[in-house]
mmCIF file of C-alpha atoms in Angstrom:
data_model
loop_
_atom_site.group_PDB
_atom_site.id
_atom_site.type_symbol
_atom_site.label_atom_id
_atom_site.label_comp_id
_atom_site.label_asym_id
_atom_site.label_seq_id
_atom_site.Cartn_x
_atom_site.Cartn_y
_atom_site.Cartn_z
ATOM 1 C CA UNK F 1 -7.394 16.958 -22.110
ATOM 2 C CA UNK F 2 -10.420 15.057 -23.404
ATOM 3 C CA UNK F 3 -9.261 11.942 -21.566
ATOM 4 C CA UNK F 4 -8.760 13.956 -18.369
ATOM 5 C CA UNK F 5 -12.193 15.510 -18.803
ATOM 6 C CA UNK F 6 -13.722 12.036 -19.066
ATOM 7 C CA UNK F 7 -11.871 10.860 -15.942
ATOM 8 C CA UNK F 8 -13.152 13.864 -13.965
ATOM 9 C CA UNK F 9 -16.722 13.273 -15.153
ATOM 10 C CA UNK F 10 -16.532 9.616 -14.089
ATOM 11 C CA UNK F 11 -15.027 10.454 -10.694
ATOM 12 C CA UNK F 12 -16.971 13.545 -9.564
ATOM 13 C CA UNK F 13 -20.484 14.954 -10.107
ATOM 14 C CA UNK F 14 -20.495 17.955 -12.463
ATOM 15 C CA UNK F 15 -21.552 20.310 -9.651
ATOM 16 C CA UNK F 16 -18.469 19.270 -7.662
ATOM 17 C CA UNK F 17 -15.789 19.473 -10.355
ATOM 18 C CA UNK F 18 -15.657 19.772 -14.115
ATOM 19 C CA UNK F 19 -13.089 20.455 -16.825
ATOM 20 C CA UNK F 20 -14.413 22.913 -19.412
ATOM 21 C CA UNK F 21 -12.785 22.735 -22.851
ATOM 22 C CA UNK F 22 -13.632 25.609 -25.162
ATOM 23 C CA UNK F 23 -11.804 26.065 -28.470
ATOM 24 C CA UNK F 24 -12.210 29.852 -28.328
ATOM 25 C CA UNK F 25 -11.715 30.609 -24.622
ATOM 26 C CA UNK F 26 -9.384 27.779 -23.598
ATOM 27 C CA UNK F 27 -9.528 25.258 -20.761
ATOM 28 C CA UNK F 28 -10.875 25.839 -17.256
ATOM 29 C CA UNK F 29 -10.993 23.515 -14.248
ATOM 30 C CA UNK F 30 -13.714 24.224 -11.703
ATOM 31 C CA UNK F 31 -14.155 22.577 -8.315
ATOM 32 C CA UNK F 32 -15.693 23.114 -4.916
ATOM 33 C CA UNK F 33 -13.167 24.422 -2.341
ATOM 34 C CA UNK F 34 -13.554 21.330 -0.149
ATOM 35 C CA UNK F 35 -12.598 18.910 -2.937
ATOM 36 C CA UNK F 36 -9.087 17.606 -3.514
ATOM 37 C CA UNK F 37 -8.039 15.424 -6.421
ATOM 38 C CA UNK F 38 -6.530 12.475 -4.549
ATOM 39 C CA UNK F 39 -9.259 10.145 -5.799
ATOM 40 C CA UNK F 40 -8.732 11.328 -9.388
ATOM 41 C CA UNK F 41 -4.958 10.960 -9.144
ATOM 42 C CA UNK F 42 -5.361 7.453 -7.713
ATOM 43 C CA UNK F 43 -7.624 6.531 -10.631
ATOM 44 C CA UNK F 44 -5.081 7.809 -13.163
ATOM 45 C CA UNK F 45 -2.076 6.183 -11.473
ATOM 46 C CA UNK F 46 -3.819 2.838 -10.969
ATOM 47 C CA UNK F 47 -4.480 2.506 -14.701
ATOM 48 C CA UNK F 48 -0.734 2.736 -15.450
ATOM 49 C CA UNK F 49 1.168 -0.446 -16.329
ATOM 50 C CA UNK F 50 3.697 -0.003 -13.521
ATOM 51 C CA UNK F 51 0.905 0.180 -10.947
ATOM 52 C CA UNK F 52 -0.747 -2.961 -12.277
ATOM 53 C CA UNK F 53 2.547 -4.826 -12.181
ATOM 54 C CA UNK F 54 3.533 -3.768 -8.654
ATOM 55 C CA UNK F 55 0.034 -4.278 -7.292
ATOM 56 C CA UNK F 56 -0.088 -7.884 -8.471
ATOM 57 C CA UNK F 57 3.492 -8.670 -7.453
ATOM 58 C CA UNK F 58 3.248 -7.168 -3.967
ATOM 59 C CA UNK F 59 0.020 -9.058 -3.435
ATOM 60 C CA UNK F 60 1.038 -12.428 -4.929
ATOM 61 C CA UNK F 61 4.862 -12.090 -5.135
ATOM 62 C CA UNK F 62 4.954 -14.126 -8.356
ATOM 63 C CA UNK F 63 2.723 -14.043 -11.458
ATOM 64 C CA UNK F 64 2.727 -15.625 -14.929
ATOM 65 C CA UNK F 65 4.656 -13.628 -17.527
ATOM 66 C CA UNK F 66 2.500 -14.835 -20.414
ATOM 67 C CA UNK F 67 -0.756 -14.152 -18.573
ATOM 68 C CA UNK F 68 0.318 -10.621 -17.613
ATOM 69 C CA UNK F 69 1.479 -9.766 -21.139
ATOM 70 C CA UNK F 70 -1.715 -11.152 -22.678
ATOM 71 C CA UNK F 71 -4.030 -9.372 -20.249
ATOM 72 C CA UNK F 72 -2.281 -6.027 -20.819
ATOM 73 C CA UNK F 73 -1.657 -6.458 -24.561
ATOM 74 C CA UNK F 74 2.092 -5.911 -24.333
ATOM 75 C CA UNK F 75 5.136 -7.815 -25.571
ATOM 76 C CA UNK F 76 7.723 -9.382 -23.287
ATOM 77 C CA UNK F 77 10.262 -6.788 -24.441
ATOM 78 C CA UNK F 78 7.909 -3.979 -23.374
ATOM 79 C CA UNK F 79 7.455 -5.691 -20.027
ATOM 80 C CA UNK F 80 11.216 -6.087 -19.639
ATOM 81 C CA UNK F 81 11.739 -2.346 -20.232
ATOM 82 C CA UNK F 82 9.076 -1.484 -17.639
ATOM 83 C CA UNK F 83 10.648 -3.843 -15.088
ATOM 84 C CA UNK F 84 14.083 -2.289 -15.666
ATOM 85 C CA UNK F 85 12.571 1.140 -15.017
ATOM 86 C CA UNK F 86 10.848 -0.017 -11.815
ATOM 87 C CA UNK F 87 13.938 -1.856 -10.558
ATOM 88 C CA UNK F 88 15.945 1.357 -10.653
ATOM 89 C CA UNK F 89 13.526 2.751 -8.059
ATOM 90 C CA UNK F 90 13.303 -0.456 -6.024
ATOM 91 C CA UNK F 91 17.082 -0.724 -5.652
ATOM 92 C CA UNK F 92 17.215 1.713 -2.709
ATOM 93 C CA UNK F 93 14.625 -0.446 -0.905
ATOM 94 C CA UNK F 94 16.728 -3.584 -1.546
ATOM 95 C CA UNK F 95 13.890 -5.152 -3.540
ATOM 96 C CA UNK F 96 14.093 -6.555 -7.062
ATOM 97 C CA UNK F 97 11.804 -7.830 -9.801
ATOM 98 C CA UNK F 98 13.071 -10.688 -11.998
ATOM 99 C CA UNK F 99 11.593 -11.951 -15.256
ATOM 100 C CA UNK F 100 11.488 -15.456 -16.707
ATOM 101 C CA UNK F 101 8.432 -17.705 -17.091
ATOM 102 C CA UNK F 102 7.266 -16.004 -13.918
ATOM 103 C CA UNK F 103 7.585 -12.385 -12.858
ATOM 104 C CA UNK F 104 8.798 -12.371 -9.260
ATOM 105 C CA UNK F 105 9.520 -9.689 -6.671
ATOM 106 C CA UNK F 106 12.073 -10.580 -4.016
ATOM 107 C CA UNK F 107 13.430 -9.045 -0.835
ATOM 108 C CA UNK F 108 13.131 -9.369 2.908
ATOM 109 C CA UNK F 109 9.521 -9.949 3.934
ATOM 110 C CA UNK F 110 9.222 -6.950 6.246
ATOM 111 C CA UNK F 111 10.616 -4.705 3.496
ATOM 112 C CA UNK F 112 8.119 -6.067 0.976
ATOM 113 C CA UNK F 113 5.232 -5.399 3.360
ATOM 114 C CA UNK F 114 6.546 -1.951 4.259
ATOM 115 C CA UNK F 115 6.982 -1.017 0.600
ATOM 116 C CA UNK F 116 3.463 -2.315 -0.138
ATOM 117 C CA UNK F 117 2.110 0.091 2.473
ATOM 118 C CA UNK F 118 4.103 3.032 1.082
ATOM 119 C CA UNK F 119 2.942 2.141 -2.433
ATOM 120 C CA UNK F 120 -0.763 2.031 -1.519
ATOM 121 C CA UNK F 121 -0.717 4.974 0.888
ATOM 122 C CA UNK F 122 1.192 7.270 -1.475
ATOM 123 C CA UNK F 123 -1.231 6.685 -4.328
ATOM 124 C CA UNK F 124 -4.562 6.241 -2.550
ATOM 125 C CA UNK F 125 -4.151 7.860 0.891
ATOM 126 C CA UNK F 126 -7.321 6.128 2.039
ATOM 127 C CA UNK F 127 -8.146 2.442 2.275
ATOM 128 C CA UNK F 128 -11.679 3.141 1.012
ATOM 129 C CA UNK F 129 -10.257 4.553 -2.246
ATOM 130 C CA UNK F 130 -8.584 1.256 -3.219
ATOM 131 C CA UNK F 131 -11.241 -0.121 -5.556
ATOM 132 C CA UNK F 132 -9.793 -3.613 -6.180
ATOM 133 C CA UNK F 133 -9.731 -4.730 -2.529
ATOM 134 C CA UNK F 134 -12.532 -7.110 -1.600
ATOM 135 C CA UNK F 135 -14.238 -7.597 1.765
ATOM 136 C CA UNK F 136 -13.411 -4.081 2.958
ATOM 137 C CA UNK F 137 -16.029 -4.145 5.697
ATOM 138 C CA UNK F 138 -14.294 -7.045 7.469
ATOM 139 C CA UNK F 139 -10.914 -5.276 7.265
ATOM 140 C CA UNK F 140 -12.411 -2.070 8.652
ATOM 141 C CA UNK F 141 -14.070 -3.958 11.494
ATOM 142 C CA UNK F 142 -10.798 -5.646 12.417
ATOM 143 C CA UNK F 143 -9.014 -2.287 12.317
ATOM 144 C CA UNK F 144 -11.605 -0.762 14.641
ATOM 145 C CA UNK F 145 -11.034 -3.593 17.114
ATOM 146 C CA UNK F 146 -7.260 -3.066 16.964
ATOM 147 C CA UNK F 147 -7.723 0.673 17.512
ATOM 148 C CA UNK F 148 -9.718 -0.107 20.649
ATOM 149 C CA UNK F 149 -7.200 -2.693 21.851
ATOM 150 C CA UNK F 150 -4.262 -0.268 21.456
ATOM 151 C CA UNK F 151 -6.278 2.657 22.870
ATOM 152 C CA UNK F 152 -5.668 4.716 19.738
ATOM 153 C CA UNK F 153 -7.719 7.760 18.885
ATOM 154 C CA UNK F 154 -10.713 6.386 17.016
ATOM 155 C CA UNK F 155 -11.335 8.528 13.953
ATOM 156 C CA UNK F 156 -11.790 7.948 10.235
ATOM 157 C CA UNK F 157 -8.176 8.839 9.381
ATOM 158 C CA UNK F 158 -6.771 6.298 11.840
ATOM 159 C CA UNK F 159 -9.108 3.565 10.571
ATOM 160 C CA UNK F 160 -8.319 4.345 6.922
ATOM 161 C CA UNK F 161 -4.543 4.169 7.443
ATOM 162 C CA UNK F 162 -4.587 1.178 9.779
ATOM 163 C CA UNK F 163 -6.845 -0.739 7.386
ATOM 164 C CA UNK F 164 -4.160 -0.583 4.695
ATOM 165 C CA UNK F 165 -1.698 -2.264 7.049
ATOM 166 C CA UNK F 166 -4.250 -4.846 8.228
ATOM 167 C CA UNK F 167 -5.040 -5.727 4.609
ATOM 168 C CA UNK F 168 -1.337 -6.167 3.758
ATOM 169 C CA UNK F 169 -0.614 -8.371 6.774
ATOM 170 C CA UNK F 170 -3.794 -10.400 6.290
ATOM 171 C CA UNK F 171 -2.789 -11.050 2.674
ATOM 172 C CA UNK F 172 0.718 -12.156 3.697
ATOM 173 C CA UNK F 173 -0.738 -14.460 6.354
ATOM 174 C CA UNK F 174 -3.150 -15.901 3.788
ATOM 175 C CA UNK F 175 -0.297 -16.747 1.394
ATOM 176 C CA UNK F 176 1.913 -18.058 4.215
ATOM 177 C CA UNK F 177 4.876 -15.662 3.914
ATOM 178 C CA UNK F 178 6.809 -15.708 7.214
ATOM 179 C CA UNK F 179 8.654 -12.783 8.755
ATOM 180 C CA UNK F 180 12.309 -13.379 9.620
ATOM 181 C CA UNK F 181 14.909 -11.030 11.099
ATOM 182 C CA UNK F 182 18.678 -11.091 11.527
ATOM 183 C CA UNK F 183 20.290 -10.739 14.971
ATOM 184 C CA UNK F 184 20.590 -6.943 14.862
ATOM 185 C CA UNK F 185 16.963 -6.570 13.777
ATOM 186 C CA UNK F 186 15.850 -8.908 16.563
ATOM 187 C CA UNK F 187 17.786 -6.790 19.049
ATOM 188 C CA UNK F 188 15.940 -3.680 17.887
ATOM 189 C CA UNK F 189 12.583 -5.439 18.239
ATOM 190 C CA UNK F 190 13.459 -6.654 21.721
ATOM 191 C CA UNK F 191 14.194 -3.081 22.809
ATOM 192 C CA UNK F 192 10.497 -2.221 22.525
ATOM 193 C CA UNK F 193 7.942 -3.055 25.186
ATOM 194 C CA UNK F 194 5.191 -4.300 22.882
ATOM 195 C CA UNK F 195 1.571 -5.017 23.805
ATOM 196 C CA UNK F 196 0.472 -8.625 23.489
ATOM 197 C CA UNK F 197 -1.218 -9.830 20.332
ATOM 198 C CA UNK F 198 -5.036 -9.634 20.741
ATOM 199 C CA UNK F 199 -6.854 -13.010 20.801
ATOM 200 C CA UNK F 200 -8.999 -11.875 17.860
ATOM 201 C CA UNK F 201 -5.977 -12.134 15.531
ATOM 202 C CA UNK F 202 -6.092 -15.914 15.532
ATOM 203 C CA UNK F 203 -4.364 -16.366 12.153
ATOM 204 C CA UNK F 204 -1.548 -13.908 12.847
ATOM 205 C CA UNK F 205 1.777 -14.879 14.376
ATOM 206 C CA UNK F 206 3.450 -12.720 17.004
ATOM 207 C CA UNK F 207 5.866 -11.442 14.329
ATOM 208 C CA UNK F 208 2.941 -10.146 12.257
ATOM 209 C CA UNK F 209 1.555 -8.292 15.255
ATOM 210 C CA UNK F 210 4.986 -6.875 16.154
ATOM 211 C CA UNK F 211 5.409 -5.497 12.636
ATOM 212 C CA UNK F 212 2.019 -3.769 12.778
ATOM 213 C CA UNK F 213 2.706 -2.183 16.168
ATOM 214 C CA UNK F 214 6.182 -0.993 15.150
ATOM 215 C CA UNK F 215 4.801 0.338 11.861
ATOM 216 C CA UNK F 216 2.144 2.368 13.693
ATOM 217 C CA UNK F 217 4.730 3.690 16.151
ATOM 218 C CA UNK F 218 7.314 4.661 13.515
ATOM 219 C CA UNK F 219 4.908 6.091 10.931
ATOM 220 C CA UNK F 220 4.377 9.427 12.715
ATOM 221 C CA UNK F 221 0.896 9.430 11.170
ATOM 222 C CA UNK F 222 -1.046 7.866 14.035
ATOM 223 C CA UNK F 223 -0.421 9.181 17.564
ATOM 224 C CA UNK F 224 0.977 6.153 19.402
ATOM 225 C CA UNK F 225 3.757 5.731 21.957
ATOM 226 C CA UNK F 226 5.894 2.777 22.994
ATOM 227 C CA UNK F 227 8.374 2.312 25.786
ATOM 228 C CA UNK F 228 11.872 1.798 24.364
ATOM 229 C CA UNK F 229 14.823 0.336 26.257
ATOM 230 C CA UNK F 230 17.712 2.185 24.580
ATOM 231 C CA UNK F 231 20.319 0.624 26.866
ATOM 232 C CA UNK F 232 19.769 -2.757 25.207
ATOM 233 C CA UNK F 233 20.870 -1.256 21.879
ATOM 234 C CA UNK F 234 24.134 0.058 23.296
ATOM 235 C CA UNK F 235 25.486 -3.383 24.183
#
């Protein structure tokens, strides 16, 4: 409770929320009605070992085992147990973490990017709440331009969600991880009438743009419609 009290004090002003601990009267949490605890939960979750491991792997795909153990003051056996625990959850996504001299996460590229989005959105909900991301202003600006190009409703929620995707794709482009699809996946993509990639996305390939557009369409979070040729899927 003392640790939670400290986290609340560091995250919110005392007039917004506070945890009162009284040995005689007990424990009481006070907050303003307009405040939710998403930011606090994100802070707590992001300090957990599993978060640190997934965050680095989804960003870099492979990291040094020795460096990770040393920086987090854990043994390789502790790391192995944590990876086994995480892998049990990743199995349904057809992703896997392996451990040797390097810790590596593997799986199809579009699944890795999609899981990265789910991971960040579930914990943080808002792009602005992800403290470790650098150059946020540039990502937000790019997202605003994409919103305009796709004629999406321009509001803070749309920008916050889209910025997570833009960050993930930008990172993948930076590291040079290509998107590939099998024949059935290509057929699904070809059934959509997709808008052309904007000229401003000079570093992106068409596949990167297609993934973003499909992700927006299928998320049911941002109001966006695409024309779908269902007859092409029946062949």
